[in-house]
Coordinates of C-alpha atoms and ligand atoms in Angstrom, one line a residue:
M1 CA -10.4 -23.0 -1.5
T2 CA -13.3 -20.9 -2.6
E3 CA -14.3 -21.7 -6.2
I4 CA -16.1 -18.6 -7.2
P5 CA -17.2 -18.1 -10.9
Q6 CA -14.9 -15.4 -12.3
E7 CA -17.7 -13.2 -13.7
R8 CA -19.5 -10.0 -12.7
R9 CA -23.1 -10.5 -11.7
V10 CA -25.5 -7.9 -10.5
V11 CA -28.8 -9.4 -9.2
T12 CA -30.1 -6.7 -6.8
A13 CA -29.6 -3.0 -6.3
I14 CA -26.2 -2.5 -4.7
P15 CA -26.3 -2.6 -1.7
G16 CA -28.9 -5.4 -1.8
P17 CA -31.6 -6.2 0.9
K18 CA -29.4 -8.5 3.0
S19 CA -26.5 -6.0 3.0
L20 CA -29.0 -3.3 4.1
E21 CA -30.2 -5.5 7.0
L22 CA -26.6 -6.1 8.1
Q23 CA -25.8 -2.4 7.7
A24 CA -28.6 -1.6 10.2
R25 CA -27.1 -4.1 12.7
R26 CA -23.6 -2.6 12.0
T27 CA -24.8 1.0 12.6
A28 CA -26.2 -0.1 16.0
S29 CA -23.1 -2.0 17.1
V30 CA -20.0 -0.8 15.3
A31 CA -18.3 2.5 16.2
A32 CA -19.1 5.2 13.7
G33 CA -15.4 6.1 13.2
V34 CA -14.8 2.8 11.4
G35 CA -15.7 3.5 7.8
S36 CA -16.3 1.3 4.8
T37 CA -16.0 2.1 1.1
M38 CA -19.1 0.2 0.1
P39 CA -21.9 -0.9 2.4
V40 CA -21.9 -4.3 0.8
F41 CA -21.3 -7.3 3.1
A42 CA -18.9 -10.0 1.7
E43 CA -19.9 -13.7 1.6
R44 CA -16.9 -15.1 -0.3
A45 CA -14.1 -14.0 -2.5
G46 CA -11.4 -15.4 -4.8
G47 CA -9.5 -14.5 -8.0
G48 CA -10.8 -11.2 -9.2
V49 CA -14.3 -11.5 -7.7
L50 CA -16.0 -10.7 -4.4
E51 CA -19.5 -12.1 -3.9
D52 CA -21.8 -10.3 -1.5
V53 CA -24.5 -11.7 0.8
D54 CA -27.2 -10.9 -1.8
G55 CA -25.4 -13.0 -4.5
N56 CA -23.9 -10.0 -6.4
R57 CA -20.5 -10.7 -7.8
L58 CA -18.3 -7.6 -7.9
I59 CA -15.1 -7.2 -9.9
D60 CA -12.4 -6.5 -7.4
F61 CA -10.2 -3.5 -8.2
G62 CA -9.3 -3.0 -4.5
S63 CA -7.8 -6.2 -3.1
G64 CA -8.8 -5.1 0.4
I65 CA -6.5 -2.1 0.0
A66 CA -3.6 -3.9 -1.7
V67 CA -3.6 -7.0 0.5
T68 CA -5.0 -9.9 -1.5
T69 CA -2.4 -9.8 -4.2
V70 CA -2.6 -13.6 -4.6
G71 CA -6.4 -13.5 -4.4
S72 CA -8.6 -13.8 -1.3
S73 CA -8.6 -17.5 -1.1
A74 CA -5.3 -18.6 -2.8
E75 CA -4.9 -22.4 -2.7
A76 CA -1.4 -22.4 -1.1
V77 CA -2.4 -19.8 1.5
V78 CA -5.5 -21.7 2.5
R79 CA -3.7 -25.0 2.6
R80 CA -0.7 -23.9 4.6
A81 CA -2.7 -21.7 7.0
S82 CA -5.3 -24.5 7.6
A83 CA -2.5 -27.0 8.3
Q84 CA -0.9 -24.6 10.8
L85 CA -4.3 -23.9 12.5
A86 CA -4.7 -27.6 13.1
D87 CA -1.2 -27.9 14.5
F88 CA -1.3 -24.9 16.9
T89 CA -2.6 -21.3 16.7
H90 CA -0.2 -19.6 19.0
T91 CA 2.7 -20.1 21.4
C92 CA 4.0 -16.5 21.3
F93 CA 7.4 -16.4 19.5
M94 CA 8.8 -14.5 22.5
V95 CA 7.9 -17.6 24.7
T96 CA 8.6 -20.6 22.5
P97 CA 9.6 -20.0 18.9
Y98 CA 8.5 -21.9 15.8
E99 CA 10.0 -22.6 12.4
E100 CA 7.4 -20.7 10.3
Y101 CA 8.6 -17.3 11.8
V102 CA 12.2 -18.1 10.9
A103 CA 11.2 -19.3 7.4
V104 CA 9.4 -16.0 6.7
C105 CA 12.5 -14.0 7.8
E106 CA 14.7 -16.1 5.6
E107 CA 12.3 -15.4 2.6
L108 CA 12.4 -11.7 3.4
A109 CA 16.2 -11.7 3.4
A110 CA 16.2 -13.4 0.1
L111 CA 13.5 -11.3 -1.6
T112 CA 14.3 -7.8 -0.5
P113 CA 16.9 -5.7 -2.4
G114 CA 20.6 -6.0 -1.7
D115 CA 22.9 -9.0 -1.1
H116 CA 24.2 -7.9 2.3
A117 CA 23.4 -9.8 5.5
K118 CA 19.8 -9.1 6.5
K119 CA 17.6 -9.8 9.5
S120 CA 13.8 -9.3 10.1
A121 CA 11.4 -8.8 13.0
L122 CA 7.7 -9.6 12.5
F123 CA 4.6 -7.6 13.7
N124 CA 0.8 -7.5 13.1
S125 CA 0.2 -4.4 11.1
G126 CA 1.9 -1.9 8.8
A127 CA 1.7 0.9 11.3
E128 CA 3.4 -1.4 13.9
A129 CA 6.2 -2.2 11.4
V130 CA 6.8 1.5 10.7
E131 CA 6.9 2.3 14.5
N132 CA 9.4 -0.5 15.0
A133 CA 11.6 0.7 12.1
V134 CA 11.8 4.1 13.9
K135 CA 12.7 2.3 17.2
I136 CA 15.5 0.4 15.4
A137 CA 16.8 3.4 13.6
R138 CA 16.9 5.4 16.8
S139 CA 18.7 2.6 18.7
H140 CA 21.2 2.3 15.8
T141 CA 22.0 6.0 15.4
G142 CA 21.4 7.3 18.9
R143 CA 19.5 10.1 17.2
Q144 CA 15.8 11.1 17.5
A145 CA 14.6 13.0 14.4
V146 CA 12.6 11.3 11.7
V147 CA 12.1 12.8 8.3
V148 CA 8.9 12.2 6.3
F149 CA 7.3 13.7 3.2
D150 CA 4.4 15.7 1.9
H151 CA 1.5 13.3 1.0
A152 CA 3.0 10.5 3.1
Y153 CA 0.8 7.8 4.7
H154 CA 2.3 5.5 7.4
G155 CA -0.6 4.5 9.6
R156 CA -3.0 5.4 12.4
T157 CA -1.1 4.8 15.6
N158 CA 0.2 7.8 17.5
L159 CA 3.7 7.9 16.0
T160 CA 2.5 6.9 12.5
M161 CA -0.2 9.6 12.6
A162 CA 2.6 12.1 13.2
L163 CA 4.4 10.6 10.2
T164 CA 1.3 10.8 8.0
A165 CA 0.6 14.0 6.1
K166 CA -3.1 14.2 5.6
N167 CA -5.3 15.6 8.4
M168 CA -8.8 14.3 7.5
P169 CA -9.7 11.6 8.3
Y170 CA -6.4 10.3 9.8
K171 CA -5.4 12.9 12.3
N172 CA -8.1 15.5 13.0
G173 CA -8.8 15.8 16.7
F174 CA -6.5 12.9 17.6
G175 CA -3.4 14.9 18.7
P176 CA -1.1 15.7 20.3
F177 CA 1.2 13.8 18.0
A178 CA 4.7 12.3 18.6
P179 CA 7.5 14.9 18.5
E180 CA 10.8 14.9 16.4
V181 CA 9.0 14.4 13.1
Y182 CA 9.9 16.7 10.2
R183 CA 8.1 16.9 6.9
V184 CA 9.9 17.9 3.7
P185 CA 8.7 18.3 0.0
M186 CA 7.8 15.3 -2.1
A187 CA 8.7 15.1 -5.8
Y188 CA 5.1 15.1 -7.2
P189 CA 5.7 15.4 -10.9
Y190 CA 2.1 16.3 -11.9
R191 CA 1.9 19.2 -9.5
W192 CA 5.5 20.4 -9.5
P193 CA 5.4 24.2 -10.1
T194 CA 8.2 24.4 -12.6
G195 CA 7.1 21.2 -14.5
A196 CA 7.6 17.5 -14.2
E197 CA 11.0 17.5 -16.0
N198 CA 12.5 19.7 -13.2
C199 CA 10.8 17.9 -10.4
G200 CA 13.3 15.2 -9.4
P201 CA 16.4 17.5 -9.0
E202 CA 14.5 20.5 -7.6
A203 CA 12.5 18.5 -5.0
S204 CA 15.5 16.6 -3.8
A205 CA 17.5 19.8 -3.4
Q206 CA 14.7 21.4 -1.5
A207 CA 14.2 18.4 0.7
I208 CA 17.9 18.0 1.5
D209 CA 18.2 21.7 2.1
Q210 CA 15.4 21.7 4.6
I211 CA 16.8 18.7 6.4
S212 CA 20.2 20.2 6.6
K213 CA 19.1 23.7 7.6
Q214 CA 16.0 23.0 9.8
V215 CA 16.9 19.7 11.5
G216 CA 20.6 19.1 11.0
A217 CA 21.6 15.9 9.3
Q218 CA 23.5 14.8 12.4
N219 CA 20.2 14.7 14.3
V220 CA 18.3 12.5 11.9
A221 CA 17.8 8.9 12.8
A222 CA 15.7 7.9 9.7
I223 CA 14.3 9.1 6.4
I224 CA 11.1 7.2 5.7
I225 CA 9.6 7.2 2.3
E226 CA 7.1 5.2 0.2
P227 CA 8.8 4.4 -3.1
V228 CA 5.3 4.7 -4.7
L229 CA 3.0 6.7 -2.4
G230 CA -0.2 4.9 -1.4
E231 CA -3.0 6.9 0.4
G232 CA -1.3 10.2 -0.7
G233 CA -2.4 9.5 -4.3
F234 CA -0.3 6.8 -6.0
I235 CA 2.4 9.5 -6.7
E236 CA 5.5 8.1 -8.3
P237 CA 8.3 10.3 -7.0
A238 CA 10.1 11.9 -10.0
K239 CA 13.1 10.0 -11.2
G240 CA 16.3 10.8 -9.3
F241 CA 14.5 11.8 -6.1
L242 CA 14.8 8.5 -4.3
P243 CA 18.5 8.0 -5.3
A244 CA 19.4 11.5 -4.2
L245 CA 17.8 11.0 -0.8
A246 CA 19.3 7.5 -0.4
R247 CA 22.7 9.0 -1.2
F248 CA 22.2 11.9 1.3
A249 CA 21.2 9.4 4.0
R250 CA 24.2 7.2 3.3
E251 CA 26.6 10.1 3.5
N252 CA 25.2 11.3 6.8
G253 CA 24.7 8.1 8.7
I254 CA 20.9 8.3 8.4
V255 CA 18.9 5.1 8.2
F256 CA 17.0 5.1 4.9
V257 CA 13.7 3.3 5.3
A258 CA 11.5 2.3 2.3
D259 CA 7.9 1.9 3.4
E260 CA 6.8 -0.8 0.9
I261 CA 3.7 -1.8 2.9
Q262 CA 1.4 -0.9 -0.1
S263 CA 3.9 -1.0 -3.0
G264 CA 5.7 -4.2 -2.1
F265 CA 5.3 -7.9 -2.8
C266 CA 4.9 -7.8 -6.6
R267 CA 2.3 -5.0 -6.7
T268 CA 4.3 -2.6 -8.9
G269 CA 5.8 -5.2 -11.2
Q270 CA 8.9 -5.9 -9.2
W271 CA 9.1 -7.7 -5.8
F272 CA 9.7 -4.2 -4.4
A273 CA 9.1 -0.8 -6.0
C274 CA 12.4 0.6 -4.9
E275 CA 14.1 -1.9 -7.2
D276 CA 13.0 0.3 -10.2
E277 CA 15.8 2.9 -9.5
G278 CA 18.2 0.4 -8.0
I279 CA 17.6 1.6 -4.4
V280 CA 18.9 -0.7 -1.6
P281 CA 17.2 0.6 1.5
D282 CA 18.8 0.1 5.0
L283 CA 15.4 -1.0 6.3
I284 CA 12.2 -2.0 4.5
T285 CA 8.8 -2.2 6.0
T286 CA 6.3 -4.7 4.6
A287 CA 2.7 -5.8 5.4
K288 CA -0.5 -6.0 3.3
G289 CA 0.4 -8.3 0.4
I290 CA 2.9 -10.4 2.4
A291 CA 0.4 -12.9 3.8
G292 CA -2.5 -13.3 1.4
G293 CA -4.9 -11.5 3.8
L294 CA -3.7 -12.6 7.2
P295 CA -2.3 -9.9 9.6
L296 CA 1.4 -9.9 9.3
A297 CA 4.1 -7.2 8.9
A298 CA 7.8 -7.0 8.9
V299 CA 10.9 -4.8 9.3
T300 CA 13.8 -6.2 7.3
G301 CA 17.2 -4.7 6.9
R302 CA 20.9 -4.7 7.4
A303 CA 21.8 -7.2 10.1
E304 CA 23.9 -4.7 12.0
I305 CA 21.1 -2.1 12.1
M306 CA 18.4 -4.7 13.0
D307 CA 20.6 -6.1 15.8
S308 CA 21.1 -2.7 17.4
A309 CA 17.9 -2.9 19.5
H310 CA 18.6 -4.6 22.8
P311 CA 17.4 -8.1 23.5
S312 CA 13.6 -8.2 24.2
G313 CA 13.3 -4.5 23.0
L314 CA 11.2 -5.6 20.0
G315 CA 8.2 -7.9 19.9
G316 CA 4.6 -8.2 20.8
T317 CA 2.2 -11.0 21.9
Y318 CA 1.0 -11.8 18.4
G319 CA 3.8 -10.5 16.2
G320 CA 4.6 -13.2 13.6
N321 CA 1.6 -15.4 14.5
P322 CA 2.2 -18.9 13.2
V323 CA -1.0 -19.0 11.1
A324 CA -0.1 -15.7 9.5
C325 CA 3.5 -16.9 8.9
A326 CA 2.2 -20.1 7.2
A327 CA -0.1 -17.9 5.1
A328 CA 2.8 -15.7 4.1
L329 CA 4.8 -18.8 3.0
G330 CA 1.8 -19.8 0.9
A331 CA 1.5 -16.3 -0.6
I332 CA 5.2 -16.1 -1.5
E333 CA 5.0 -19.6 -3.0
T334 CA 2.1 -18.4 -5.2
M335 CA 3.9 -15.2 -6.2
R336 CA 6.9 -17.3 -7.4
E337 CA 4.9 -20.0 -9.1
L338 CA 2.7 -17.7 -11.0
D339 CA 5.4 -15.1 -11.6
L340 CA 3.2 -12.4 -10.2
P341 CA 5.7 -9.5 -10.8
A342 CA 5.3 -10.3 -14.6
K343 CA 1.5 -10.5 -14.1
A344 CA 1.5 -7.0 -12.5
R345 CA 3.5 -5.6 -15.3
R346 CA 1.0 -6.9 -17.8
I347 CA -1.9 -5.5 -15.8
G348 CA -0.1 -2.1 -15.8
E349 CA 0.3 -2.2 -19.6
I350 CA -3.4 -2.9 -20.1
M351 CA -4.7 -0.4 -17.6
K352 CA -2.4 2.4 -18.5
G353 CA -3.1 1.9 -22.2
R354 CA -6.8 2.1 -21.7
L355 CA -6.8 4.9 -19.1
S356 CA -4.4 7.0 -21.2
A357 CA -6.8 6.8 -24.1
M358 CA -9.6 7.9 -21.8
R359 CA -7.5 10.9 -20.7
E360 CA -7.4 12.0 -24.3
K361 CA -11.2 11.9 -24.4
Y362 CA -12.2 13.2 -21.0
D363 CA -10.9 16.5 -19.7
V364 CA -11.6 15.4 -16.1
I365 CA -8.7 13.0 -16.1
G366 CA -5.6 15.1 -15.3
D367 CA -3.1 12.4 -14.8
V368 CA -2.7 8.6 -15.3
R369 CA 0.1 7.1 -13.2
G370 CA 1.4 4.3 -11.2
R371 CA 3.2 1.0 -12.0
G372 CA 2.1 -2.5 -12.4
A373 CA -1.2 -3.2 -10.6
M374 CA -0.9 0.0 -8.6
I375 CA -2.5 2.4 -11.0
A376 CA -4.5 5.7 -10.5
I377 CA -6.2 8.5 -12.3
E378 CA -6.1 12.0 -10.8
L379 CA -9.3 13.9 -11.5
V380 CA -9.4 17.6 -12.1
K381 CA -11.9 20.3 -13.0
D382 CA -10.1 20.6 -16.3
Q383 CA -6.7 19.6 -17.6
A384 CA -5.6 23.2 -18.1
T385 CA -6.1 24.4 -14.5
K386 CA -5.4 21.0 -12.8
E387 CA -7.8 22.1 -10.0
P388 CA -8.6 19.0 -8.0
A389 CA -12.1 17.5 -8.5
P390 CA -12.8 15.3 -5.4
E391 CA -16.5 15.3 -6.2
A392 CA -15.8 13.8 -9.6
A393 CA -13.7 11.0 -7.9
S394 CA -16.5 10.3 -5.5
A395 CA -19.2 10.3 -8.2
L396 CA -17.2 8.0 -10.4
A397 CA -16.5 5.6 -7.6
K398 CA -20.2 5.5 -6.7
A399 CA -21.1 4.9 -10.4
C400 CA -18.6 2.0 -10.6
H401 CA -19.9 0.5 -7.3
R402 CA -23.5 0.5 -8.6
E403 CA -22.4 -1.5 -11.7
G404 CA -20.5 -4.0 -9.6
L405 CA -16.9 -2.7 -9.8
L406 CA -15.2 -2.2 -6.5
V407 CA -12.8 0.8 -6.8
L408 CA -11.2 3.0 -4.1
T409 CA -10.4 6.7 -3.9
C410 CA -7.3 8.3 -2.3
G411 CA -5.1 11.4 -2.5
T412 CA -4.4 14.4 -0.4
Y413 CA -7.1 16.3 -2.3
G414 CA -9.4 13.2 -2.3
N415 CA -9.5 13.4 -6.1
V416 CA -7.7 10.2 -7.1
L417 CA -9.4 7.0 -8.2
R418 CA -7.0 4.1 -7.5
F419 CA -6.9 0.6 -8.9
L420 CA -5.4 -2.4 -7.1
P421 CA -6.7 -5.6 -8.6
P422 CA -5.5 -8.9 -7.3
L423 CA -2.6 -10.0 -9.6
V424 CA -4.5 -13.2 -10.3
I425 CA -7.4 -11.4 -12.0
G426 CA -8.3 -12.6 -15.5
E427 CA -7.8 -10.2 -18.4
D428 CA -11.5 -10.4 -19.4
L429 CA -12.5 -9.1 -15.9
L430 CA -9.8 -6.4 -16.1
G431 CA -11.2 -5.3 -19.4
E432 CA -14.8 -5.3 -18.2
G433 CA -13.8 -3.2 -15.2
L434 CA -12.1 -0.7 -17.5
D435 CA -15.3 -0.6 -19.6
I436 CA -17.3 0.2 -16.5
I437 CA -14.9 3.1 -15.7
E438 CA -15.2 4.4 -19.2
Q439 CA -19.0 4.3 -19.1
A440 CA -19.0 6.1 -15.7
L441 CA -16.7 8.8 -17.2
A442 CA -19.0 9.2 -20.2
A443 CA -22.0 9.6 -17.9
L444 CA -20.3 12.0 -15.5
Ligands
PLP501 C1 2.6 2.9 2.9 C2 1.8 2.4 4.1 N1 2.4 2.4 5.3 C3 1.7 2.0 6.4 C4 0.4 1.6 6.3 C5 -0.3 1.2 7.6 O1 -0.6 -0.2 7.5 P1 -1.7 -0.8 8.4 O2 -3.0 -0.3 8.0 O3 -1.5 -2.3 8.2 O4 -1.4 -0.4 9.8 C6 -0.2 1.6 5.1 C7 -1.7 1.2 5.0 O5 -2.4 1.6 4.1 C8 0.5 2.1 3.9 O6 -0.1 2.1 2.7

């Protein structure tokens, strides 16, 4: 395990000379379409700190986009994955199976909401899990249509590009996209025209009306929704919206899919974000936090739905790789031992308290939202007009980066600064990161 001092240290300009050298090699050899938030090359990482090749230590408010929930070198992840590496790297579960895959599916059945019989299938990436959820829902229902929402993000493969709302950078020029995908309104409280208090009931009525009138409920295989939206801007759907859609799905034989790829595995202060409103999805997609940084994803759900795809209809050469499965068992062990849902709630309390106070002081912060360690501020020209301010988000992010705080942006309008610290970050680092954000706001 990497023992890295849990302190920020800035010893060169950021990026430093070694990062700049690597950046030149990268520009010559890596396709331009693959972006990076910071041109800083990582050397090692652990806890709440990422050390670059120049010896700078950054406070990590990104977790590799909500992946390293248990830290980037958690002891149990490293121990179990290393032992598995030494045993064997791969057999292909579709050729000769192994226990680790089964053990991960057992954990998923135990941890996801609902006490019904559940089964899982494992894949490599979030997008692949979402694609397979659609395959399973179509097999189960014999229907084709898939309903998704404004501001949704579900991945970069062809079908998941179609499911994703935002054009730039995810879709532009990459069409044609998969058919039978229908988009309906999202309950976005901050921007709901008649006010946040009306948002839940009005948005669900509009969404259900559009599905009924424009698609026909009897044609819909799946409704796919992020219980807290990720790339779309950390939008928490207004209360009542998710339950109304889940009820509508149940009444019409539609498979209700919660995409918890970003919000799942303790991130929002529960094991899964849909628990907050007591939602029991038919299928749930997971990835990111599941395996402490190794590539693993899953579809978990009602056994009778999961079993509706014909034998050998699901799979993939690497899906549920044994090293990734061993890492997942280590990550889950860590989450339980350290009670990371409680840790996420504590992070949320601290961050929301500080950021809400900043909103009182700085007109550029329109909204502070999110749950647990999935927190964001939406930046606007001013609080009265709520006009999105993407340039403020970008300037703030850059100012934080220069000071050694790794933050990410997101949002349909590019005006959201999002915070996703590892749940094992120390409170001193958390506070220091928030100080840097406040200084950047003051200097804006
Ligand atoms: C909610 C959600 N779904 C799907 C994906 C796609 O996951 P991956 O990048 O592993 O394909 C993401 C990734 O950000 C996500 O946040």
